[in-house]
Coordinates of C-alpha atoms and ligand atoms in Angstrom, one line a residue:
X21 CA -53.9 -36.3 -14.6
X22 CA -56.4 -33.5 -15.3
X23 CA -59.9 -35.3 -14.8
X24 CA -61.9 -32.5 -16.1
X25 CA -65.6 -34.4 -16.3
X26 CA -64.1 -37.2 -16.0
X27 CA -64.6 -38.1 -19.8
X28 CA -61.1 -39.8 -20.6
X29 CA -60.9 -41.6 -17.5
X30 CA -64.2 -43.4 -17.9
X31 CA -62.7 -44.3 -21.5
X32 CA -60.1 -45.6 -20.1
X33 CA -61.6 -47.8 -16.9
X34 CA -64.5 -48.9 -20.2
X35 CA -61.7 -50.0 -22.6
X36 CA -59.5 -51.6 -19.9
X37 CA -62.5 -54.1 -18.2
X38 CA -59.9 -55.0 -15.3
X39 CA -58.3 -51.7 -14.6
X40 CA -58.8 -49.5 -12.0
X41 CA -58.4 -45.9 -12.5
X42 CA -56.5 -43.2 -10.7
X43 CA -57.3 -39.8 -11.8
X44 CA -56.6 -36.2 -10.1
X45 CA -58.3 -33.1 -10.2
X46 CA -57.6 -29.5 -8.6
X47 CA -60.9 -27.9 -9.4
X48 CA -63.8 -28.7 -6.8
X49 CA -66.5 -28.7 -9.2
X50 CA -65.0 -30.6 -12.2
X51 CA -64.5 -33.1 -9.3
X52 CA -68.0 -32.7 -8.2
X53 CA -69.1 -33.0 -12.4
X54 CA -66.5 -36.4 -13.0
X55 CA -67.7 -38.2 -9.9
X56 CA -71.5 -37.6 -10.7
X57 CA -70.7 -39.4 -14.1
X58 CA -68.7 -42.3 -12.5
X59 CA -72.0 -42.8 -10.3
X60 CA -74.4 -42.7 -13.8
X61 CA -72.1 -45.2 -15.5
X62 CA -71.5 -47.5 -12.7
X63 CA -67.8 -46.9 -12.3
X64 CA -66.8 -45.3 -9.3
X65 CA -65.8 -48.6 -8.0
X66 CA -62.7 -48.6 -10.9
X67 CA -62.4 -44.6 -10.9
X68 CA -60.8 -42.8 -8.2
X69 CA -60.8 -39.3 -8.6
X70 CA -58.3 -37.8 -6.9
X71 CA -58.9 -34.2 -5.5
X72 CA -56.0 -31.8 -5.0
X73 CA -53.1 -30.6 -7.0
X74 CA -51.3 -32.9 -9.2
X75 CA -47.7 -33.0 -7.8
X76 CA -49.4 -33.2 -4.4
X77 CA -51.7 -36.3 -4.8
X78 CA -48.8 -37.7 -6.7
X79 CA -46.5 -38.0 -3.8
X80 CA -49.4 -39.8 -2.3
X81 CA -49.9 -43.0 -5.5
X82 CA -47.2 -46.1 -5.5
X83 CA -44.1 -45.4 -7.5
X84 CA -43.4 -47.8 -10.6
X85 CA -47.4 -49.1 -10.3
X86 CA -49.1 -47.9 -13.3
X87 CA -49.1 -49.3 -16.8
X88 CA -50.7 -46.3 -18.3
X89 CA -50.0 -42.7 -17.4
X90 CA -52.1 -39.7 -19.2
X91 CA -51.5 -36.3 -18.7
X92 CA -54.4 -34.2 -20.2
X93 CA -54.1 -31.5 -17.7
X94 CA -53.4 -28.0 -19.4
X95 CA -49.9 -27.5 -20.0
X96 CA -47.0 -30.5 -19.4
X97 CA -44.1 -28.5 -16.9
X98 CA -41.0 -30.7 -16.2
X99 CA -42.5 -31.6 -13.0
X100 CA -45.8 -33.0 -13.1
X101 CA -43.9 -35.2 -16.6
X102 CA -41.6 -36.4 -14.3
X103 CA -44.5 -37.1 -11.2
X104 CA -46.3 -39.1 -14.1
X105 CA -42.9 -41.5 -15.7
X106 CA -41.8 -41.7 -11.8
X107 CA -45.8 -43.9 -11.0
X108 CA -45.4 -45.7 -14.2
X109 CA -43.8 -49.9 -14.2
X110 CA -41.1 -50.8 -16.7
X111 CA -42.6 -51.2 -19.9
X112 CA -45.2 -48.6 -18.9
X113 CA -46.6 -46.5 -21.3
X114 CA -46.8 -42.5 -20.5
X115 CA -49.3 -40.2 -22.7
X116 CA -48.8 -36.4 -22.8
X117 CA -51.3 -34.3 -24.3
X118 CA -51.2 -30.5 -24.9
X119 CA -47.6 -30.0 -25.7
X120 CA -48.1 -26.9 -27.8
X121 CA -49.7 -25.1 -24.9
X122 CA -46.4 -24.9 -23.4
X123 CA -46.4 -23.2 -19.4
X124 CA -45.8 -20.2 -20.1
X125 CA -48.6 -19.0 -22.4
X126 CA -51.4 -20.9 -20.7
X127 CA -52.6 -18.4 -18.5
X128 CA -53.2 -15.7 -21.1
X129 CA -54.6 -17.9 -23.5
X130 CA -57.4 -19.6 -20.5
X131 CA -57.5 -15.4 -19.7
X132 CA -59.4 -14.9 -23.1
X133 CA -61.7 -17.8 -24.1
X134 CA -61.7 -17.0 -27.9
X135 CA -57.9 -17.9 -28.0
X136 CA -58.6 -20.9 -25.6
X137 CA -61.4 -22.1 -27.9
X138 CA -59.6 -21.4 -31.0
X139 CA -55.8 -22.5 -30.0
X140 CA -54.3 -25.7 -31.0
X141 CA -53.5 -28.2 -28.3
X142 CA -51.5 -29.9 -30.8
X143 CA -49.1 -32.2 -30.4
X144 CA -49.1 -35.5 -27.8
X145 CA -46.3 -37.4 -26.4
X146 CA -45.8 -40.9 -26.3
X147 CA -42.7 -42.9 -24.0
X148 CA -42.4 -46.1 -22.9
X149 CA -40.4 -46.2 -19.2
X150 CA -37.2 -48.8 -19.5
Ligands
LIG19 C1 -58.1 -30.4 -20.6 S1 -58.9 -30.6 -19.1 C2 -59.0 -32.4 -18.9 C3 -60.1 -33.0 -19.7 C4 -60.4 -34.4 -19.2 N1 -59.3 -35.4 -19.4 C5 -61.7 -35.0 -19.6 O1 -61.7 -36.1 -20.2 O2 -62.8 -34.4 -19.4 C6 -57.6 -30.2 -17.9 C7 -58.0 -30.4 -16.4 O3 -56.8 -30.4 -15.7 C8 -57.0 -29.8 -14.5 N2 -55.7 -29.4 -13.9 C9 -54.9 -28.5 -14.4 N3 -53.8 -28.4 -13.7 C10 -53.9 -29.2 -12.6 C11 -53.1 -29.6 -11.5 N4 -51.9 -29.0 -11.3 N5 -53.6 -30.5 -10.7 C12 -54.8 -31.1 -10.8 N6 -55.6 -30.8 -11.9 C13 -55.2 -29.9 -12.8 C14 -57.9 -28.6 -14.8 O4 -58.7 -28.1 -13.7 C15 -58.8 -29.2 -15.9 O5 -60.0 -29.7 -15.3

């Protein structure tokens, strides 16, 4: 979750040969951005990028399905956590980035890019679903 330019999830579909990819975006032109990439490096047939907001396109992907859930959107709520673990197999691993962002100070720090550029993301999660 959080494609961005699409950077980790064409790590991801490159270090996992059989794999396909699902990844979701809310912001048209960082989908725009990540599918141009999948196109230049031949992966579009293994990444899907998902546009639309998280919990929404979530709703939509097969429960207990995924061995690998990453959340690098910008701060982890509850909800979108939970959407992630809910997608994931037993034995599925879930990665969640940005901890230290926390929800309620991530729109004043994207308000004032110095504080955006300079602020630790810090911390990641790691859980295995039993
Ligand atoms: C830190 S960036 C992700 C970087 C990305 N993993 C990469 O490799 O380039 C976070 C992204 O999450 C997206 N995002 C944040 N909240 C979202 C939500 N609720 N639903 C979908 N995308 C979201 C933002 O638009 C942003 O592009």
């Amino acid at each position: 979750m959080g494609t961005a330019l699409g950077y980790s999830a064409l790590w991801l579909a490159h270090g996992a040969p059989n794999a396909q990819v699902d990844t979701i975006e809310s912001d048209p032109e960082h989908v725009r951005i990540a599918r141009q990439h999948c196109i230049d490096y031949q992966m579009s047939n293994r990444v899907h990028i998902h546009h639309g907001d998280a919990l929404t396109v979530l709703d939509g992907l097969d429960p207990n399905a995924y061995d690998l859930g990453f959340f690098d959107g910008l701060a982890p709520t509850p909800q979108l956590v939970s959407g992630l673990y809910q997608r994931l197999r037993t034995g599925g691993v879930l990665v969640c980035a940005n901890l230290t962002l926390g929800p309620h100070n991530a729109d004043d720090l994207l308000a004032d890019p110095d504080a955006w550029l300079a602020h630790s993301f810090g911390e990641t999660a790691i859980a295995v679903k039993r």
